Amino acid sequence: RKYDKDGIVLYDLSCKRGALCDDLRPSPKAFTAGDKLEYWSDSLKQWLRATVLKVHAKHHTCDLDIKRSAFLGKLRKVPQTDDPMDGKQDSDVKPPKDQKVEAPKVSSRKPPPQPKDPEPAAA
C-alpha cells in the first residue's frame, strides 16, 4: 500500500510498515536495455544521464553507456520528454569554483541512500 503522510510518500510492505521510497531497492525488472536514466556518481557527487546497455539481474547491476556494473541502487529513471534541452546541463546547476565538470548530463537532485552490504551468513 502506498500513501502520503504529511507530504511524505510511504509504503506498507510485508516486512515493514511506513517504508520511505528512498529506502526501497529497485528491482532488476525495472530496467531494460535502452532505458534512459540517471546514475549517481560518487566521484563527481552528482547525477549523470545514462543509457542502459545490459542488465545483470543476478548481481543487481547493469552496464551503462558511461559505467560498467553500476549498482541498481545508484540508478533512477527520468521522465521521457520532447524537450530539446533534455540531456544537457541544468541551468541552475553550477560546479564548485575549484572543480571543472565537463559532463553535460547533470541533475541537481539529491543522491540515493548508500547501499547496505548484506550480512554474511552464519557459519
PDB file of C-alpha atoms in Angstrom, residues 36-39 47-51 65-66 78-79 81 85-88 90 104-107 109:
ATOM      1  CA  LYS A  36      17.289   6.491 -20.304  1.00  0.00           C
ATOM      2  CA  LEU A  37      18.091   7.137 -16.645  1.00  0.00           C
ATOM      3  CA  GLU A  38      20.360   8.912 -14.206  1.00  0.00           C
ATOM      4  CA  TYR A  39      23.355   7.394 -12.422  1.00  0.00           C
ATOM      5  CA  TRP A  47      23.598  12.644 -11.128  1.00  0.00           C
ATOM      6  CA  LEU A  48      24.671  11.849 -14.700  1.00  0.00           C
ATOM      7  CA  ARG A  49      22.399  10.968 -17.607  1.00  0.00           C
ATOM      8  CA  ALA A  50      22.999   7.463 -18.931  1.00  0.00           C
ATOM      9  CA  THR A  51      21.532   4.703 -21.107  1.00  0.00           C
ATOM     10  CA  ASP A  65      26.981   3.770 -21.634  1.00  0.00           C
ATOM     11  CA  ILE A  66      29.032   5.669 -19.002  1.00  0.00           C
ATOM     12  CA  VAL A  78      13.932  10.066 -15.646  1.00  0.00           C
ATOM     13  CA  PRO A  79      10.692  11.130 -17.308  1.00  0.00           C
ATOM     14  CA  THR A  81      10.360  14.423 -22.637  1.00  0.00           C
ATOM     15  CA  MET A  85      17.372  20.692 -23.715  1.00  0.00           C
ATOM     16  CA  ASP A  86      16.967  17.104 -22.457  1.00  0.00           C
ATOM     17  CA  GLY A  87      20.353  15.627 -21.604  1.00  0.00           C
ATOM     18  CA  LYS A  88      22.076  18.998 -21.276  1.00  0.00           C
ATOM     19  CA  ASP A  90      20.520  22.101 -15.927  1.00  0.00           C
ATOM     20  CA  PRO A 104      26.929  17.861 -19.750  1.00  0.00           C
ATOM     21  CA  LYS A 105      24.417  15.359 -18.388  1.00  0.00           C
ATOM     22  CA  VAL A 106      23.960  16.712 -14.856  1.00  0.00           C
ATOM     23  CA  SER A 107      20.990  16.875 -12.497  1.00  0.00           C
ATOM     24  CA  ARG A 109      18.638  16.093  -7.324  1.00  0.00           C
TER      25      ARG A 109
END
